[in-house]
CSV table of C-alpha atoms in Angstrom, one decimal:
chain,number,residue,atom,x,y,z
A,203,MET,CA,13.9,47.1,5.3
A,204,ASN,CA,14.7,44.1,5.7
A,205,ARG,CA,17.2,43.8,8.1
A,206,PHE,CA,14.7,42.0,10.0
A,207,LEU,CA,15.4,38.7,8.2
A,208,LEU,CA,18.3,39.0,10.1
A,209,THR,CA,17.0,38.7,13.8
A,210,PRO,CA,16.9,35.5,15.4
A,211,ARG,CA,13.0,35.1,14.9
A,212,TRP,CA,13.3,35.1,11.3
A,213,TRP,CA,16.6,33.1,11.6
A,214,GLY,CA,14.1,29.8,12.9
A,215,ILE,CA,11.4,30.5,10.4
A,216,ASN,CA,13.8,30.9,8.0
A,217,LEU,CA,15.7,27.3,9.0
A,218,PHE,CA,12.3,25.8,9.3
A,219,VAL,CA,11.5,26.3,5.9
A,220,VAL,CA,14.7,25.7,4.5
A,221,LEU,CA,14.2,22.3,5.5
A,222,ALA,CA,10.6,21.7,5.5
A,223,VAL,CA,10.2,22.4,2.0
A,224,PRO,CA,12.5,19.5,1.2
A,225,VAL,CA,11.3,17.5,2.9
A,226,CYS,CA,7.6,17.8,1.6
A,227,LEU,CA,9.1,17.6,-1.7
A,228,PHE,CA,11.1,14.5,-1.7
A,229,MET,CA,8.1,12.3,0.0
A,230,GLY,CA,5.9,14.1,-2.4
A,231,THR,CA,8.8,11.8,-4.9
A,232,TRP,CA,9.0,8.8,-2.6
A,233,GLN,CA,5.5,8.3,-2.6
A,234,LEU,CA,4.7,9.1,-5.9
A,235,SER,CA,7.2,6.7,-7.0
A,236,ARG,CA,5.8,3.9,-5.3
A,237,PHE,CA,2.4,4.3,-7.3
A,238,GLU,CA,4.0,4.7,-10.7
A,239,ASP,CA,6.0,1.2,-9.2
A,240,ARG,CA,2.5,-0.4,-7.8
A,241,VAL,CA,1.9,0.8,-11.5
A,242,ASP,CA,4.5,-0.8,-13.6
A,243,THR,CA,3.7,-4.1,-11.1
A,244,HIS,CA,0.2,-4.6,-11.9
A,245,ARG,CA,0.9,-3.9,-15.7
A,246,GLU,CA,3.5,-7.4,-15.2
A,247,ALA,CA,1.2,-8.9,-13.4
A,248,THR,CA,-1.7,-8.7,-15.8
A,249,ALA,CA,0.1,-8.7,-19.1
A,250,GLU,CA,-1.2,-12.3,-20.7
A,251,ARG,CA,2.5,-14.3,-21.1
A,252,PRO,CA,3.2,-16.1,-24.4
A,253,ALA,CA,1.8,-18.8,-24.8
A,254,GLU,CA,5.5,-20.4,-25.8
A,255,GLU,CA,7.0,-19.2,-22.7
A,256,ARG,CA,8.9,-22.7,-21.4
A,257,ALA,CA,8.5,-23.4,-17.3
A,258,ALA,CA,11.3,-23.1,-15.3
A,259,PRO,CA,13.0,-25.7,-12.8
A,260,LEU,CA,11.4,-24.6,-9.2
A,261,ASP,CA,13.7,-24.4,-7.9
A,262,SER,CA,15.2,-21.8,-10.1
A,263,LEU,CA,12.1,-19.5,-9.0
A,264,LEU,CA,12.3,-19.4,-5.4
A,265,PRO,CA,12.4,-17.7,-3.2
A,266,VAL,CA,9.2,-15.9,-4.8
A,267,ASP,CA,9.0,-12.7,-5.2
A,268,LYS,CA,7.4,-10.5,-7.8
A,269,ARG,CA,9.5,-11.2,-10.9
A,270,THR,CA,9.1,-14.8,-10.1
A,271,SER,CA,4.9,-15.2,-9.1
A,272,GLY,CA,3.1,-15.9,-11.4
A,273,ARG,CA,5.8,-18.1,-13.7
A,274,LEU,CA,5.5,-21.6,-14.3
A,275,ALA,CA,7.2,-24.1,-13.1
A,276,ARG,CA,7.7,-27.7,-12.9
A,277,ALA,CA,8.7,-29.9,-10.3
A,278,ALA,CA,8.2,-34.3,-10.7
A,279,GLY,CA,7.7,-36.7,-8.1
A,280,GLU,CA,5.0,-38.8,-5.8
A,281,TYR,CA,1.3,-37.2,-5.0
A,282,ARG,CA,0.9,-37.8,-0.6
A,283,GLU,CA,-2.1,-36.4,0.9
A,284,GLN,CA,-5.1,-34.4,-0.5
A,285,PHE,CA,-6.6,-31.2,1.5
A,286,LEU,CA,-9.4,-28.8,0.6
A,287,VAL,CA,-8.8,-25.4,1.1
A,288,PRO,CA,-12.7,-24.3,1.4
A,289,GLU,CA,-15.1,-21.3,0.8
A,290,ARG,CA,-12.7,-20.3,-2.2
A,291,ARG,CA,-14.6,-17.9,-4.5
A,292,LEU,CA,-14.0,-19.1,-8.5
A,293,ASP,CA,-16.0,-16.0,-11.0
A,294,GLY,CA,-18.4,-14.9,-8.4
A,295,ARG,CA,-19.2,-18.6,-7.2
A,296,SER,CA,-18.1,-20.5,-3.9
A,297,GLY,CA,-16.1,-23.0,-4.3
A,298,PHE,CA,-13.3,-24.8,-2.4
A,299,TYR,CA,-9.9,-26.1,-3.6
A,300,VAL,CA,-8.6,-29.6,-4.7
A,301,LEU,CA,-5.2,-29.4,-2.9
A,302,THR,CA,-2.3,-32.0,-3.1
A,303,LEU,CA,1.3,-32.3,-1.3
A,304,LEU,CA,3.2,-33.7,-4.4
A,305,GLU,CA,6.8,-35.3,-2.7
A,306,THR,CA,8.7,-34.1,-5.4
A,307,ASP,CA,12.1,-36.1,-6.7
A,308,GLY,CA,14.5,-33.8,-3.7
A,309,GLY,CA,12.6,-35.1,-0.9
A,310,LYS,CA,10.7,-31.7,-0.4
A,311,VAL,CA,7.2,-31.5,-0.1
A,312,LEU,CA,4.9,-29.1,-2.6
A,313,PRO,CA,1.5,-27.9,-2.1
A,314,VAL,CA,-0.3,-28.1,-5.1
A,315,VAL,CA,-3.6,-26.9,-5.9
A,316,ARG,CA,-4.7,-29.3,-8.7
A,317,GLY,CA,-8.5,-27.1,-9.0
A,318,TRP,CA,-11.5,-25.7,-7.7
A,319,LEU,CA,-15.1,-27.4,-7.3
A,320,PRO,CA,-18.2,-25.7,-7.0
A,321,GLY,CA,-20.4,-25.6,-3.8
A,322,ALA,CA,-19.4,-27.3,-0.3
A,323,ALA,CA,-16.1,-28.9,0.4
A,324,GLU,CA,-16.7,-32.4,0.5
A,325,PRO,CA,-13.8,-35.0,0.7
A,326,ALA,CA,-15.8,-37.6,-1.5
A,327,ARG,CA,-16.7,-34.3,-4.2
A,328,ALA,CA,-12.6,-34.3,-4.6
A,329,PRO,CA,-10.9,-36.9,-7.4
A,330,ALA,CA,-8.6,-38.1,-6.0
A,331,PRO,CA,-4.8,-38.0,-7.0
A,332,PRO,CA,-2.6,-40.0,-10.1
A,333,THR,CA,-0.4,-42.6,-8.7
A,334,GLY,CA,3.0,-43.2,-9.6
A,335,ARG,CA,6.2,-40.4,-10.1
A,336,VAL,CA,4.3,-37.8,-11.6
A,337,GLU,CA,5.4,-33.9,-13.6
A,338,VAL,CA,3.9,-31.1,-12.3
A,339,THR,CA,3.6,-27.6,-14.2
A,340,GLY,CA,1.7,-24.6,-12.2
A,341,ALA,CA,1.8,-21.4,-11.8
A,342,LEU,CA,3.9,-20.2,-8.7
A,343,GLN,CA,2.2,-18.6,-6.0
A,344,ALA,CA,3.7,-17.3,-3.0
A,345,PRO,CA,2.3,-18.7,0.6
A,346,GLU,CA,-0.8,-17.1,1.9
A,347,ASN,CA,-1.2,-15.9,5.7
A,348,SER,CA,-4.3,-14.1,7.6
A,349,GLY,CA,-4.8,-11.5,6.2
A,350,THR,CA,-4.3,-12.3,2.6
A,351,LYS,CA,-8.1,-12.1,1.3
A,352,GLY,CA,-10.3,-15.1,1.0
A,353,VAL,CA,-8.6,-16.7,3.0
A,354,HIS,CA,-10.5,-18.8,5.9
A,355,ALA,CA,-7.9,-17.9,9.4
A,356,SER,CA,-11.0,-17.7,11.6
A,357,GLY,CA,-10.0,-22.1,12.5
A,358,GLY,CA,-12.1,-24.5,13.5
A,359,LEU,CA,-12.1,-26.8,9.9
A,360,PRO,CA,-12.8,-30.3,10.0
A,361,GLU,CA,-10.1,-32.1,9.4
A,362,GLY,CA,-9.0,-32.7,6.3
A,363,GLN,CA,-9.7,-29.1,5.5
A,364,LEU,CA,-6.8,-26.4,4.6
A,365,GLY,CA,-7.6,-22.3,5.7
A,366,VAL,CA,-4.8,-20.8,4.8
A,367,ILE,CA,-2.0,-22.3,1.7
A,368,GLY,CA,1.5,-21.9,3.2
A,369,ALA,CA,4.1,-23.9,4.8
A,370,ALA,CA,3.5,-22.7,8.0
A,371,SER,CA,-0.9,-23.8,7.6
A,372,LEU,CA,0.5,-27.4,6.8
A,373,VAL,CA,3.9,-27.2,9.6
A,374,ASN,CA,1.7,-29.0,12.6
A,375,LEU,CA,-0.2,-31.5,9.8
A,376,VAL,CA,2.0,-33.3,7.9
A,377,PRO,CA,5.4,-35.0,8.6
A,378,HIS,CA,7.0,-33.3,5.7
A,379,GLU,CA,9.5,-30.4,4.7
A,380,LEU,CA,7.5,-28.0,3.5
A,381,TYR,CA,8.5,-25.6,0.4
A,382,ASP,CA,7.8,-22.3,1.3
A,383,ALA,CA,5.6,-21.7,-1.9
A,384,TRP,CA,2.6,-23.6,-4.1
A,385,VAL,CA,2.1,-23.8,-7.5
A,386,THR,CA,-1.4,-23.2,-9.2
A,387,VAL,CA,-1.9,-26.8,-12.4
A,388,GLN,CA,-3.3,-23.7,-15.3
A,389,GLN,CA,-5.1,-27.1,-16.7
A,390,GLY,CA,-8.4,-28.9,-15.8
A,391,ALA,CA,-9.0,-31.8,-15.5
A,392,ASP,CA,-10.6,-34.4,-13.9
A,393,GLY,CA,-13.9,-31.8,-13.8
A,394,MET,CA,-11.8,-29.9,-11.8
A,395,GLU,CA,-11.8,-25.7,-13.3
A,396,PRO,CA,-8.4,-24.4,-13.2
A,397,VAL,CA,-7.3,-22.1,-10.9
A,398,PRO,CA,-6.0,-18.5,-11.8
A,399,ALA,CA,-2.7,-17.5,-10.8
A,400,ARG,CA,-3.2,-14.6,-7.9
A,401,ALA,CA,-1.0,-12.0,-9.0
A,402,PRO,CA,2.3,-11.0,-6.1
A,403,SER,CA,0.8,-9.2,-2.9
A,404,ASN,CA,1.2,-4.7,-3.2
A,405,THR,CA,0.9,-5.0,-6.9
A,406,GLY,CA,-2.0,-4.2,-8.2
A,407,LEU,CA,-4.3,-0.7,-8.6
A,408,ASP,CA,-5.7,-1.2,-5.2
A,409,LEU,CA,-6.7,1.3,-2.4
A,410,LYS,CA,-3.3,1.6,-1.1
A,411,ALA,CA,-2.0,2.6,-4.5
A,412,PHE,CA,-4.1,4.8,-5.0
A,413,GLN,CA,-3.7,6.2,-1.2
A,414,ASN,CA,0.2,6.9,-2.6
A,415,LEU,CA,-0.9,9.0,-4.8
A,416,GLY,CA,-2.7,10.7,-2.6
A,417,TYR,CA,0.0,11.4,0.2
A,418,THR,CA,2.4,12.8,-2.9
A,419,GLY,CA,-0.6,15.0,-3.5
A,420,GLU,CA,-0.4,15.8,0.6
A,421,TRP,CA,2.9,16.1,0.1
A,422,PHE,CA,3.5,18.8,-2.5
A,423,VAL,CA,0.2,21.0,-1.1
A,424,PHE,CA,2.4,21.0,2.4
A,425,ALA,CA,5.7,21.8,1.0
A,426,ALA,CA,3.4,24.9,-1.4
A,427,PHE,CA,1.8,26.0,2.2
A,428,VAL,CA,5.1,26.6,3.8
A,429,LEU,CA,6.2,29.0,1.0
A,430,PHE,CA,3.0,30.6,1.0
A,431,MET,CA,3.0,31.7,4.6
A,432,TRP,CA,6.8,32.2,4.8
A,433,PHE,CA,6.1,35.2,2.0
A,434,ARG,CA,2.9,36.0,4.4
A,435,LEU,CA,4.5,36.3,7.4
A,436,TYR,CA,7.2,38.3,5.5
A,437,ARG,CA,4.5,40.7,4.0
A,438,ARG,CA,3.0,41.9,7.1
A,439,GLU,CA,6.5,42.1,9.1
A,440,VAL,CA,7.4,44.5,5.4
A,441,GLU,CA,3.8,46.5,6.1
A,442,ALA,CA,4.6,46.9,10.2
A,443,LEU,CA,8.2,48.6,9.7
A,444,ARG,CA,6.1,50.7,6.4
A,445,ASP,CA,3.6,52.0,8.9
A,446,ALA,CA,6.2,52.5,11.5
A,447,GLU,CA,8.1,54.5,9.6
A,448,ALA,CA,5.5,56.2,7.8
A,449,GLY,CA,4.9,57.3,11.5
A,450,LEU,CA,0.9,55.0,11.2
A,451,ALA,CA,1.5,52.2,13.2
A,452,ASP,CA,1.1,55.2,16.7
A,453,ALA,CA,-1.2,57.5,15.2
A,454,ASP,CA,-4.3,55.4,14.5
A,455,VAL,CA,-6.5,56.1,17.9
A,456,PRO,CA,-5.7,59.6,17.8
A,457,ALA,CA,-6.1,59.9,14.0
A,458,ALA,CA,-10.0,58.0,14.2
A,459,ALA,CA,-11.0,60.2,17.3
A,460,ALA,CA,-10.3,63.2,15.0
A,461,ALA,CA,-12.1,61.9,11.9
A,462,ALA,CA,-15.0,61.1,14.4
A,463,GLY,CA,-14.7,65.5,15.5
A,464,PRO,CA,-16.7,67.2,18.6
A,465,ALA,CA,-19.3,65.2,18.7
A,466,ALA,CA,-17.1,62.1,19.8
A,467,ALA,CA,-15.5,64.0,22.1
A,468,ALA,CA,-18.9,65.3,23.8
A,469,PRO,CA,-20.4,61.9,25.9
A,470,ALA,CA,-17.2,61.6,27.3
A,471,ALA,CA,-17.0,64.6,29.3
A,472,GLY,CA,-20.6,65.4,29.2
A,473,PRO,CA,-21.8,63.8,32.3
A,474,ALA,CA,-18.3,65.3,34.4
A,475,ALA,CA,-19.2,68.6,32.8
A,476,SER,CA,-22.5,68.7,33.5
A,477,ARG,CA,-22.4,67.9,37.6
A,478,ARG,CA,-22.3,71.2,39.6
A,479,PRO,CA,-20.0,72.1,42.2
A,480,GLU,CA,-22.8,72.2,45.4
């Protein structure tokens, strides 16, 4: 009865099922692991850090990754150029960051967001940075890019303003060697509000995270669908063979005609039979 499974046609069907089901299960499991990773990193990023956590030297936390993003970093040096970062929101209010470049003892320059002020970005409103050698402690952040939420990436800003915080946007503005990172001071000063650290990219429970969860379900449904279609084809094949063995496959039309009786045959023969030869 099941010898048809060894035919070339069914060899192709079986091979497709054997390959498709593991691939669907693997892809579904992989998408599920991506979602679980986002949940774990989101939990770590939003967890409150212990108050006694000590700041680590800046160089020991670089390059910035999911593990070091948000960690307290310390550096020492002298403040240099200052920029305003417009159109930044804090607690639902529009304002701007005050960003000052710190020339560290090692010679490289670190962008430091010293705080946030509400309203339009005006140089006269930004407090001047401290003079002389200073020690700075702030939450380490990865450089921004044009796709980072909240940045002003369209250009056309006045001199002294910066749309995207990062070495790529500063390299043409200052003659310094720059760190590919920045820090945000967590204690307000000079009337400015501290800018909270931002969770690293691709770690929050955003739309992408739930897309991973949706893709997980889709891949598992695909695997179930492949098995369902194989079973359906198998069942139809078995039923067709049984009908053929019982002689039902070729007897469908005659049996229907016999069930209709003479009344079904009369119309077909009527016109020809009623015509008389001349």
